[in-house]
Short mmCIF file of C-alpha atoms and ligand atoms in Angstrom, two decimals:
data_model
loop_
_atom_site.label_atom_id
_atom_site.label_comp_id
_atom_site.label_asym_id
_atom_site.label_seq_id
_atom_site.Cartn_x
_atom_site.Cartn_y
_atom_site.Cartn_z
CA MET A 1 -13.13 -41.84 205.32
CA ARG A 2 -16.10 -39.55 205.61
CA ASN A 3 -15.70 -36.25 207.43
CA VAL A 4 -19.08 -35.60 209.01
CA ALA A 5 -20.13 -32.15 210.36
CA VAL A 6 -22.98 -32.93 212.98
CA PHE A 7 -25.09 -29.67 213.61
CA GLY A 8 -27.30 -30.21 216.73
CA ALA A 9 -24.55 -32.58 218.05
CA THR A 10 -26.02 -32.32 221.59
CA GLY A 11 -29.54 -33.36 220.63
CA SER A 12 -31.39 -36.65 220.14
CA ILE A 13 -30.49 -37.05 216.49
CA GLY A 14 -26.88 -35.70 217.08
CA GLY A 15 -26.30 -38.27 219.78
CA SER A 16 -27.65 -41.12 217.55
CA THR A 17 -25.42 -39.99 214.73
CA LEU A 18 -22.45 -39.89 216.91
CA ASP A 19 -23.08 -43.30 218.27
CA VAL A 20 -22.96 -44.65 214.57
CA ILE A 21 -19.93 -42.84 213.90
CA ALA A 22 -18.14 -44.20 216.86
CA ARG A 23 -18.99 -47.66 215.90
CA HIS A 24 -17.06 -47.16 212.56
CA PRO A 25 -13.90 -45.32 213.32
CA GLN A 26 -12.29 -46.50 210.14
CA ARG A 27 -15.24 -45.07 207.89
CA PHE A 28 -16.50 -41.87 209.52
CA ARG A 29 -15.02 -39.11 211.56
CA ALA A 30 -16.89 -36.27 213.38
CA SER A 31 -14.86 -33.30 211.86
CA VAL A 32 -17.18 -30.58 213.02
CA LEU A 33 -19.57 -30.44 216.11
CA ALA A 34 -22.21 -27.91 216.68
CA ALA A 35 -24.66 -27.08 219.30
CA HIS A 36 -26.79 -24.03 220.44
CA ARG A 37 -25.96 -23.14 224.05
CA ALA A 38 -25.05 -26.53 225.67
CA SER A 39 -21.31 -25.72 225.94
CA GLU A 40 -20.59 -28.19 228.69
CA ALA A 41 -22.13 -31.21 226.72
CA LEU A 42 -20.32 -29.99 223.49
CA ALA A 43 -17.01 -29.88 225.29
CA ALA A 44 -17.58 -33.37 226.47
CA LEU A 45 -18.33 -34.53 222.87
CA CYS A 46 -15.18 -32.69 221.76
CA GLU A 47 -13.12 -34.65 224.30
CA ARG A 48 -14.53 -37.80 223.06
CA PHE A 49 -14.57 -37.20 219.20
CA VAL A 50 -11.65 -34.50 218.89
CA PRO A 51 -13.24 -32.59 215.88
CA ASP A 52 -11.31 -30.02 213.93
CA LEU A 53 -13.94 -27.37 214.82
CA ALA A 54 -16.56 -26.86 217.61
CA ILE A 55 -19.31 -24.26 216.95
CA ILE A 56 -21.50 -22.79 219.60
CA ALA A 57 -24.36 -21.09 217.84
CA ASP A 58 -24.66 -18.47 220.81
CA PRO A 59 -21.67 -16.11 220.72
CA ALA A 60 -22.02 -15.44 224.49
CA LEU A 61 -20.86 -18.85 225.09
CA GLU A 62 -17.86 -18.97 222.82
CA ALA A 63 -15.32 -17.82 225.59
CA ASP A 64 -16.74 -20.49 227.90
CA LEU A 65 -16.39 -23.29 225.24
CA ARG A 66 -12.90 -22.22 224.39
CA ALA A 67 -11.82 -22.41 228.12
CA ARG A 68 -13.32 -25.78 228.46
CA LEU A 69 -11.37 -27.05 225.45
CA THR A 70 -8.05 -25.49 226.41
CA ARG A 71 -8.29 -27.00 229.81
CA ALA A 72 -8.85 -30.47 228.25
CA GLY A 73 -5.84 -29.88 226.21
CA LEU A 74 -7.68 -30.11 222.83
CA ALA A 75 -6.53 -28.38 219.66
CA THR A 76 -10.10 -28.10 218.40
CA ARG A 77 -10.98 -24.68 216.95
CA VAL A 78 -13.89 -22.80 218.35
CA ALA A 79 -16.37 -20.63 216.34
CA SER A 80 -19.56 -19.13 217.28
CA GLY A 81 -22.66 -17.62 215.57
CA PRO A 82 -25.12 -18.69 212.90
CA GLU A 83 -22.61 -17.57 210.19
CA ALA A 84 -20.14 -19.97 211.51
CA LEU A 85 -22.65 -22.86 210.84
CA ALA A 86 -23.02 -21.88 207.25
CA GLU A 87 -19.43 -21.31 206.86
CA ALA A 88 -18.39 -24.71 208.15
CA ALA A 89 -21.10 -26.50 206.24
CA ALA A 90 -19.60 -25.13 202.97
CA SER A 91 -15.96 -25.68 204.05
CA SER A 92 -13.49 -28.38 203.24
CA LEU A 93 -13.63 -29.46 206.88
CA CYS A 94 -16.49 -31.90 205.97
CA ASP A 95 -17.87 -33.85 202.86
CA THR A 96 -21.13 -34.82 204.92
CA VAL A 97 -23.36 -32.62 206.92
CA VAL A 98 -26.01 -34.25 209.48
CA ALA A 99 -28.59 -31.31 209.61
CA ALA A 100 -29.91 -31.96 212.97
CA ILE A 101 -30.70 -28.46 214.33
CA VAL A 102 -34.32 -28.09 215.33
CA GLY A 103 -36.40 -25.54 213.77
CA ALA A 104 -35.85 -22.67 211.36
CA ALA A 105 -32.65 -22.04 212.86
CA GLY A 106 -31.16 -25.00 210.77
CA LEU A 107 -32.23 -23.36 207.45
CA GLU A 108 -29.18 -21.54 206.34
CA SER A 109 -26.64 -24.12 207.36
CA THR A 110 -28.81 -26.86 205.57
CA LEU A 111 -28.94 -24.60 202.34
CA ALA A 112 -25.12 -23.89 202.57
CA ALA A 113 -24.35 -27.59 202.62
CA ALA A 114 -26.64 -28.22 199.73
CA ARG A 115 -25.19 -25.28 197.72
CA ALA A 116 -21.67 -26.54 198.42
CA GLY A 117 -22.47 -30.19 197.13
CA LYS A 118 -22.09 -31.96 200.45
CA ARG A 119 -23.74 -35.29 201.22
CA LEU A 120 -26.76 -33.76 203.18
CA LEU A 121 -28.35 -36.12 205.94
CA LEU A 122 -31.54 -34.06 206.47
CA ALA A 123 -33.25 -34.41 209.89
CA ASN A 124 -34.09 -30.81 210.25
CA LYS A 125 -37.51 -31.05 208.54
CA GLU A 126 -38.40 -27.73 209.23
CA ALA A 127 -35.88 -26.39 206.73
CA ILE A 128 -37.42 -28.14 203.75
CA VAL A 129 -41.01 -27.35 204.82
CA MET A 130 -40.07 -23.62 205.02
CA ALA A 131 -37.92 -23.52 201.87
CA GLY A 132 -38.60 -26.51 199.78
CA PRO A 133 -37.98 -24.97 196.50
CA LEU A 134 -34.79 -23.18 197.51
CA LEU A 135 -33.44 -26.37 199.11
CA LEU A 136 -34.04 -28.16 195.77
CA ALA A 137 -32.52 -25.33 193.83
CA ALA A 138 -29.36 -25.35 196.12
CA LEU A 139 -29.04 -29.21 195.60
CA ARG A 140 -29.06 -28.87 191.81
CA GLU A 141 -26.63 -26.10 191.86
CA GLY A 142 -24.28 -27.81 194.27
CA GLY A 143 -24.53 -31.28 192.71
CA GLY A 144 -24.57 -33.03 196.11
CA GLU A 145 -26.89 -35.56 197.44
CA LEU A 146 -29.72 -35.50 199.94
CA LEU A 147 -30.14 -38.51 202.02
CA PRO A 148 -33.53 -38.23 204.04
CA VAL A 149 -33.03 -39.37 207.67
CA ASP A 150 -36.32 -38.73 209.07
CA SER A 151 -37.45 -42.36 209.45
CA GLU A 152 -40.37 -42.16 207.18
CA HIS A 153 -38.67 -40.50 204.33
CA ASN A 154 -35.70 -42.76 204.72
CA ALA A 155 -38.13 -45.60 204.48
CA LEU A 156 -39.53 -44.08 201.32
CA PHE A 157 -36.19 -43.57 199.87
CA GLN A 158 -35.38 -47.14 200.39
CA ALA A 159 -38.57 -48.55 199.07
CA LEU A 160 -38.66 -46.38 195.99
CA PRO A 161 -36.60 -47.11 192.75
CA PRO A 162 -33.39 -45.23 193.03
CA ALA A 163 -34.28 -43.06 190.01
CA ALA A 164 -37.35 -41.88 191.89
CA ALA A 165 -35.82 -41.60 195.13
CA THR A 166 -33.19 -39.22 193.93
CA ARG A 167 -35.62 -37.37 191.68
CA ARG A 168 -34.08 -38.15 188.47
CA GLU A 169 -37.45 -39.61 187.28
CA ALA A 170 -41.06 -38.64 188.09
CA LEU A 171 -42.90 -40.94 190.42
CA ALA A 172 -45.48 -41.80 187.86
CA ALA A 173 -42.86 -42.97 185.32
CA SER A 174 -41.63 -45.36 188.06
CA GLY A 175 -45.10 -46.77 188.48
CA VAL A 176 -45.61 -45.31 191.86
CA ARG A 177 -49.36 -44.61 192.86
CA LYS A 178 -48.93 -43.34 196.54
CA LEU A 179 -46.58 -42.61 199.26
CA ILE A 180 -47.90 -43.95 202.59
CA LEU A 181 -46.61 -42.37 205.76
CA THR A 182 -47.07 -44.11 209.03
CA ALA A 183 -47.76 -42.36 212.14
CA SER A 184 -47.59 -43.67 215.50
CA GLY A 185 -50.54 -41.36 216.69
CA GLY A 186 -48.37 -39.94 219.63
CA PRO A 187 -49.13 -40.22 223.22
CA PHE A 188 -52.96 -39.18 222.80
CA ARG A 189 -53.90 -41.59 220.08
CA GLY A 190 -57.62 -42.52 220.63
CA ARG A 191 -58.44 -39.47 222.88
CA THR A 192 -61.28 -37.11 222.24
CA ARG A 193 -60.83 -33.32 221.95
CA ALA A 194 -62.42 -32.83 225.33
CA GLU A 195 -59.79 -35.32 226.82
CA LEU A 196 -56.97 -33.07 225.38
CA ALA A 197 -57.99 -29.86 226.93
CA GLY A 198 -55.86 -29.96 230.11
CA ILE A 199 -52.73 -31.83 228.63
CA THR A 200 -49.57 -30.59 230.26
CA PRO A 201 -45.97 -30.42 228.55
CA GLU A 202 -44.81 -33.36 230.49
CA GLN A 203 -47.60 -35.52 229.21
CA ALA A 204 -47.17 -34.21 225.65
CA VAL A 205 -43.50 -35.08 225.52
CA ALA A 206 -43.85 -38.59 226.71
CA HIS A 207 -43.91 -40.30 223.40
CA PRO A 208 -44.79 -44.01 223.50
CA ASN A 209 -42.12 -45.23 221.01
CA TRP A 210 -39.35 -42.81 220.45
CA ARG A 211 -36.99 -40.64 222.64
CA MET A 212 -36.73 -37.24 220.85
CA GLY A 213 -36.16 -33.61 221.56
CA ARG A 214 -39.15 -31.66 223.22
CA LYS A 215 -40.29 -29.76 220.21
CA ILE A 216 -40.64 -32.84 217.85
CA SER A 217 -42.17 -34.68 220.72
CA VAL A 218 -44.90 -32.14 220.91
CA ASP A 219 -45.33 -32.14 217.20
CA SER A 220 -45.91 -35.87 217.43
CA ALA A 221 -48.65 -35.47 220.08
CA THR A 222 -50.52 -32.85 217.80
CA LEU A 223 -49.79 -34.78 214.55
CA MET A 224 -48.25 -31.63 213.34
CA ASN A 225 -44.89 -33.80 212.97
CA LYS A 226 -46.74 -35.87 210.39
CA GLY A 227 -48.16 -32.68 208.73
CA LEU A 228 -44.62 -31.46 208.41
CA GLU A 229 -43.61 -34.88 207.15
CA VAL A 230 -46.32 -34.70 204.41
CA ILE A 231 -44.89 -31.45 203.24
CA GLU A 232 -41.24 -32.79 203.52
CA ALA A 233 -42.40 -35.78 201.30
CA HIS A 234 -43.91 -33.63 198.74
CA PHE A 235 -40.62 -31.60 198.18
CA LEU A 236 -38.44 -34.69 198.51
CA PHE A 237 -39.94 -36.78 195.96
CA ASP A 238 -42.18 -34.41 193.98
CA ALA A 239 -45.40 -36.04 195.11
CA ALA A 240 -48.78 -34.42 194.81
CA PRO A 241 -50.63 -33.76 197.96
CA ASP A 242 -53.29 -36.26 196.80
CA ALA A 243 -50.62 -39.02 196.37
CA ILE A 244 -49.34 -38.80 199.93
CA ASP A 245 -51.49 -40.76 202.60
CA VAL A 246 -51.12 -40.92 206.27
CA VAL A 247 -52.12 -44.06 208.24
CA VAL A 248 -51.81 -44.57 211.97
CA HIS A 249 -49.60 -47.58 213.06
CA PRO A 250 -49.12 -47.40 216.82
CA GLN A 251 -46.19 -50.02 216.92
CA SER A 252 -43.89 -47.66 214.72
CA ILE A 253 -42.28 -50.85 213.07
CA VAL A 254 -43.29 -50.09 209.48
CA HIS A 255 -41.72 -46.74 208.92
CA SER A 256 -43.56 -45.92 205.60
CA LEU A 257 -44.69 -47.54 202.43
CA VAL A 258 -44.81 -47.21 198.65
CA GLU A 259 -47.92 -48.34 196.58
CA TYR A 260 -47.21 -49.25 192.87
CA ALA A 261 -49.53 -49.28 189.95
CA ASP A 262 -49.62 -53.12 189.86
CA GLY A 263 -50.91 -53.38 193.45
CA SER A 264 -47.46 -54.13 195.05
CA VAL A 265 -46.70 -52.17 198.35
CA LEU A 266 -43.14 -51.97 199.48
CA ALA A 267 -42.40 -51.07 203.05
CA GLN A 268 -39.41 -50.57 205.10
CA LEU A 269 -39.47 -52.07 208.59
CA GLY A 270 -37.33 -51.96 211.68
CA ASN A 271 -37.17 -51.26 215.42
CA PRO A 272 -37.88 -47.72 216.28
CA ASP A 273 -34.34 -46.45 216.56
CA MET A 274 -33.10 -43.39 214.38
CA ARG A 275 -29.66 -45.07 214.22
CA THR A 276 -31.02 -47.23 211.19
CA ALA A 277 -31.77 -44.23 209.16
CA LEU A 278 -28.61 -42.34 210.16
CA ALA A 279 -26.27 -45.38 209.25
CA TYR A 280 -28.22 -45.73 206.04
CA GLY A 281 -27.47 -42.05 205.26
CA LEU A 282 -23.78 -42.08 206.49
CA ALA A 283 -23.02 -45.37 204.50
CA TRP A 284 -25.16 -45.24 201.47
CA PRO A 285 -25.18 -46.97 199.07
CA GLU A 286 -23.62 -49.46 201.35
CA ARG A 287 -25.12 -50.85 204.68
CA VAL A 288 -23.32 -50.93 207.99
CA ASP A 289 -24.14 -51.86 211.57
CA ALA A 290 -26.11 -49.36 213.46
CA GLY A 291 -26.08 -51.07 216.76
CA VAL A 292 -29.94 -51.63 216.32
CA PRO A 293 -31.13 -55.01 217.66
CA PRO A 294 -32.67 -57.26 214.98
CA LEU A 295 -36.40 -57.01 214.49
CA ASP A 296 -38.27 -59.97 216.31
CA LEU A 297 -41.34 -60.43 214.19
CA VAL A 298 -42.63 -63.33 216.37
CA ALA A 299 -42.29 -61.36 219.49
CA LEU A 300 -44.28 -58.39 217.87
CA ALA A 301 -46.95 -60.98 216.73
CA ARG A 302 -49.10 -58.15 215.20
CA LEU A 303 -49.10 -54.75 213.44
CA ASP A 304 -51.99 -52.50 213.68
CA PHE A 305 -53.30 -49.65 211.34
CA GLN A 306 -55.94 -47.16 211.74
CA PRO A 307 -57.07 -43.97 209.97
CA PRO A 308 -55.84 -40.63 211.44
CA ASP A 309 -58.43 -38.49 213.39
CA LEU A 310 -58.14 -35.24 211.51
CA ASP A 311 -61.02 -33.54 213.62
CA THR A 312 -59.16 -34.09 216.84
CA PHE A 313 -55.71 -33.60 215.60
CA ARG A 314 -56.32 -30.57 213.37
CA CYS A 315 -52.66 -29.73 212.79
CA LEU A 316 -52.32 -32.56 210.25
CA ALA A 317 -55.42 -31.09 208.20
CA LEU A 318 -53.76 -27.61 208.51
CA ALA A 319 -50.52 -29.01 207.03
CA TYR A 320 -52.36 -30.50 204.09
CA ALA A 321 -54.12 -27.08 203.58
CA ALA A 322 -50.88 -25.18 203.75
CA LEU A 323 -49.32 -27.70 201.25
CA ARG A 324 -52.26 -27.21 198.82
CA ARG A 325 -52.12 -23.44 199.19
CA GLY A 326 -48.51 -23.59 198.40
CA GLY A 327 -45.76 -20.96 198.10
CA THR A 328 -45.06 -19.39 201.43
CA ALA A 329 -48.03 -21.10 203.34
CA PRO A 330 -45.76 -24.01 204.49
CA ALA A 331 -43.34 -21.27 205.99
CA VAL A 332 -46.18 -19.62 207.75
CA LEU A 333 -47.53 -22.94 209.16
CA ASN A 334 -43.94 -23.87 210.47
CA ALA A 335 -43.25 -20.56 212.08
CA ALA A 336 -46.62 -20.39 213.85
CA ASN A 337 -46.16 -23.83 215.02
CA GLU A 338 -42.75 -23.15 216.37
CA VAL A 339 -43.99 -20.17 218.35
CA ALA A 340 -47.09 -21.93 219.52
CA VAL A 341 -45.21 -25.10 220.65
CA ALA A 342 -42.56 -22.97 222.58
CA ALA A 343 -45.36 -21.09 224.36
CA PHE A 344 -47.13 -24.40 225.19
CA LEU A 345 -43.89 -25.97 226.42
CA ASP A 346 -43.47 -22.72 228.61
CA GLY A 347 -46.79 -23.29 230.16
CA GLN A 348 -48.28 -20.21 228.40
CA LEU A 349 -50.63 -21.80 225.93
CA PRO A 350 -53.18 -24.70 226.28
CA PHE A 351 -52.55 -27.72 224.02
CA LEU A 352 -55.53 -27.22 221.91
CA ALA A 353 -54.69 -23.62 221.21
CA ILE A 354 -51.66 -24.62 219.11
CA ALA A 355 -53.81 -25.45 216.32
CA GLU A 356 -56.06 -22.40 216.66
CA ILE A 357 -52.93 -20.12 216.47
CA ILE A 358 -51.61 -21.91 213.31
CA GLU A 359 -55.05 -21.68 211.63
CA ALA A 360 -55.45 -18.07 212.50
CA CYS A 361 -51.85 -17.36 210.95
CA LEU A 362 -52.54 -19.15 207.87
CA ASP A 363 -55.88 -17.30 207.36
CA LYS A 364 -54.42 -14.03 208.07
CA ILE A 365 -51.13 -14.25 206.06
CA PRO A 366 -51.70 -14.51 202.19
CA ALA A 367 -49.43 -17.07 200.49
CA GLU A 368 -47.05 -15.81 197.91
CA PRO A 369 -44.77 -17.62 195.32
CA VAL A 370 -41.61 -18.36 196.87
CA THR A 371 -38.76 -16.08 195.43
CA ASP A 372 -35.63 -16.16 197.77
CA LEU A 373 -34.30 -16.62 201.07
CA ALA A 374 -34.81 -12.96 202.23
CA GLN A 375 -38.43 -13.29 201.43
CA LEU A 376 -38.83 -16.58 203.44
CA ILE A 377 -37.01 -15.07 206.42
CA GLN A 378 -39.38 -12.02 206.26
CA THR A 379 -42.34 -14.54 206.12
CA ASP A 380 -41.14 -16.49 209.06
CA LEU A 381 -40.69 -13.20 210.90
CA THR A 382 -44.09 -11.91 210.09
CA ALA A 383 -45.81 -15.19 210.98
CA ARG A 384 -43.95 -15.36 214.22
CA ALA A 385 -45.23 -11.82 215.24
CA ALA A 386 -48.77 -12.60 214.12
CA ALA A 387 -48.62 -15.78 216.35
CA GLN A 388 -47.47 -13.82 219.28
CA ARG A 389 -50.24 -11.33 218.84
CA MET A 390 -53.02 -13.85 218.36
CA MET A 391 -51.65 -15.71 221.52
CA ARG A 392 -51.96 -12.58 223.57
CA ARG A 393 -55.43 -11.89 222.25
CA LEU A 394 -56.71 -15.40 222.71
CA HIS A 395 -55.12 -16.95 225.75
CA CYS A 396 -52.30 -15.07 227.42
P1 NAD B 401 -33.17 -31.83 220.03
O1 NAD B 401 -33.88 -30.82 220.84
O2 NAD B 401 -32.86 -33.10 220.84
O3 NAD B 401 -31.85 -31.31 219.55
C1 NAD B 401 -31.79 -30.07 218.96
C2 NAD B 401 -30.35 -29.81 218.67
O4 NAD B 401 -30.26 -28.50 217.90
C3 NAD B 401 -29.42 -29.47 219.92
O5 NAD B 401 -28.15 -30.01 219.63
C4 NAD B 401 -29.33 -28.03 219.96
O6 NAD B 401 -28.10 -27.53 220.59
C5 NAD B 401 -29.40 -27.58 218.66
N1 NAD B 401 -29.92 -26.24 218.32
C6 NAD B 401 -31.24 -25.76 218.88
N2 NAD B 401 -31.35 -24.33 218.42
C7 NAD B 401 -30.28 -24.10 217.57
C8 NAD B 401 -29.85 -22.91 217.09
N3 NAD B 401 -30.70 -21.71 217.12
N4 NAD B 401 -28.72 -22.87 216.42
C9 NAD B 401 -27.77 -24.08 216.51
N5 NAD B 401 -28.17 -25.18 216.98
C10 NAD B 401 -29.41 -25.15 217.65
O7 NAD B 401 -33.92 -32.26 218.87
P2 NAD B 401 -33.93 -33.64 217.98
O8 NAD B 401 -35.01 -34.51 218.48
O9 NAD B 401 -32.54 -34.21 217.85
O10 NAD B 401 -34.48 -32.98 216.50
C11 NAD B 401 -33.66 -32.36 215.69
C12 NAD B 401 -34.26 -32.31 214.39
O11 NAD B 401 -34.35 -33.58 213.88
C13 NAD B 401 -35.64 -31.61 214.34
O12 NAD B 401 -35.80 -30.93 213.14
C14 NAD B 401 -36.52 -32.96 214.23
O13 NAD B 401 -37.81 -32.51 213.84
C15 NAD B 401 -35.84 -33.86 213.45
N6 NAD B 401 -36.06 -35.19 213.64
C16 NAD B 401 -35.72 -35.81 214.81
C17 NAD B 401 -36.09 -37.02 215.21
C18 NAD B 401 -35.79 -37.78 216.57
O14 NAD B 401 -35.92 -38.97 216.75
N7 NAD B 401 -35.45 -37.03 217.48
C19 NAD B 401 -36.71 -37.82 214.12
C20 NAD B 401 -36.86 -37.20 212.85
C21 NAD B 401 -36.60 -36.11 212.57
MG1 MG B 402 -40.41 -38.95 211.14
#
């Protein structure tokens, strides 16, 4: 029986995780559930899954959550605050942690799970983008295992030889030439820059193939999601920037591909449903039913591939640039993006200005070699403040 802590339980990935867990009560148990402020939704999940511990990240809502659980007659303990997340990630309450908090807020609990040697199902790509070298060091120190559940990286993990997927062996030694990430292209694929000028938040979050949280949906619309994923692939599989390609594939059926020296290309295919990757991570190295309907190739009939438009969707080019610059540059990219996307979702910033703000922050803040968590938290704060200043100057 795996005891699973689900951080971000009330979100899109959290919901898909709990759906898989509920299908296999003899294998998996949700022992810790955590959310940010959605105390009512978290209480409802506690009634259904009866975890040992429920964490509400905002301490102002701890009393509210406790009252709800008491009214429901549950013995589930309640904790609050970011420290409670890191503490639970490292505790004996769980052997598996699903890192599905959105943004930099997930970093410390992700690091804590890695350091404690847990099985870490990583959805929170912002954590590895910000702090790749620290996360890898924490994994080495803890001796646990990272199972990528971002669908592209899960596909790569499946298509790579096990020794390369888990970094026991260099990619070149496994005969790998390229990692090819697929991108749906988002809701604005094929549009020109001029056509993107008046995009509203509601248009940006309407993804054609995936139902996701609002922040990652905007990232998909700008192609920053793919940019973050290029950086994620670099750290996960120790791949040089030039060995990571992006191809647009509007149907989101081929989740990513590995090209080998002999000309073979191995891909992982499936319906666009995150439960496949989550079930893979939970059950690995076994396979279990994820509730995902079988892929009907004949009904699909065709799969299309196109090059990404880096001039219109500049965020992808900016992410490659930050990766090449290295050090703290990806943390700057991530923080500026979080601030700009939040402002866009708030109606405070035009869609096209998201890339402008990020580019200006990358130009302004010099990259330094990564040393420790305190430095990265400081970099994150510096970049957020710079992004706010630039937004005031440019647009707000
Ligand atoms: P979401 O917005 O639906 O859910 C986010 C969850 O994080 C919620 O449960 C929320 O309560 C919690 N949260 C937010 N801020 C927090 C904080 N400060 N402290 C504690 N908890 C906090 O987002 P999502 O779509 O589920 O995405 C979650 C993560 O997974 C993101 O990093 C995203 O990039 C990644 N991801 C998502 C998908 C997808 O299909 N949704 C696919 C791949 C990767
Ligand atoms: Mg993805």
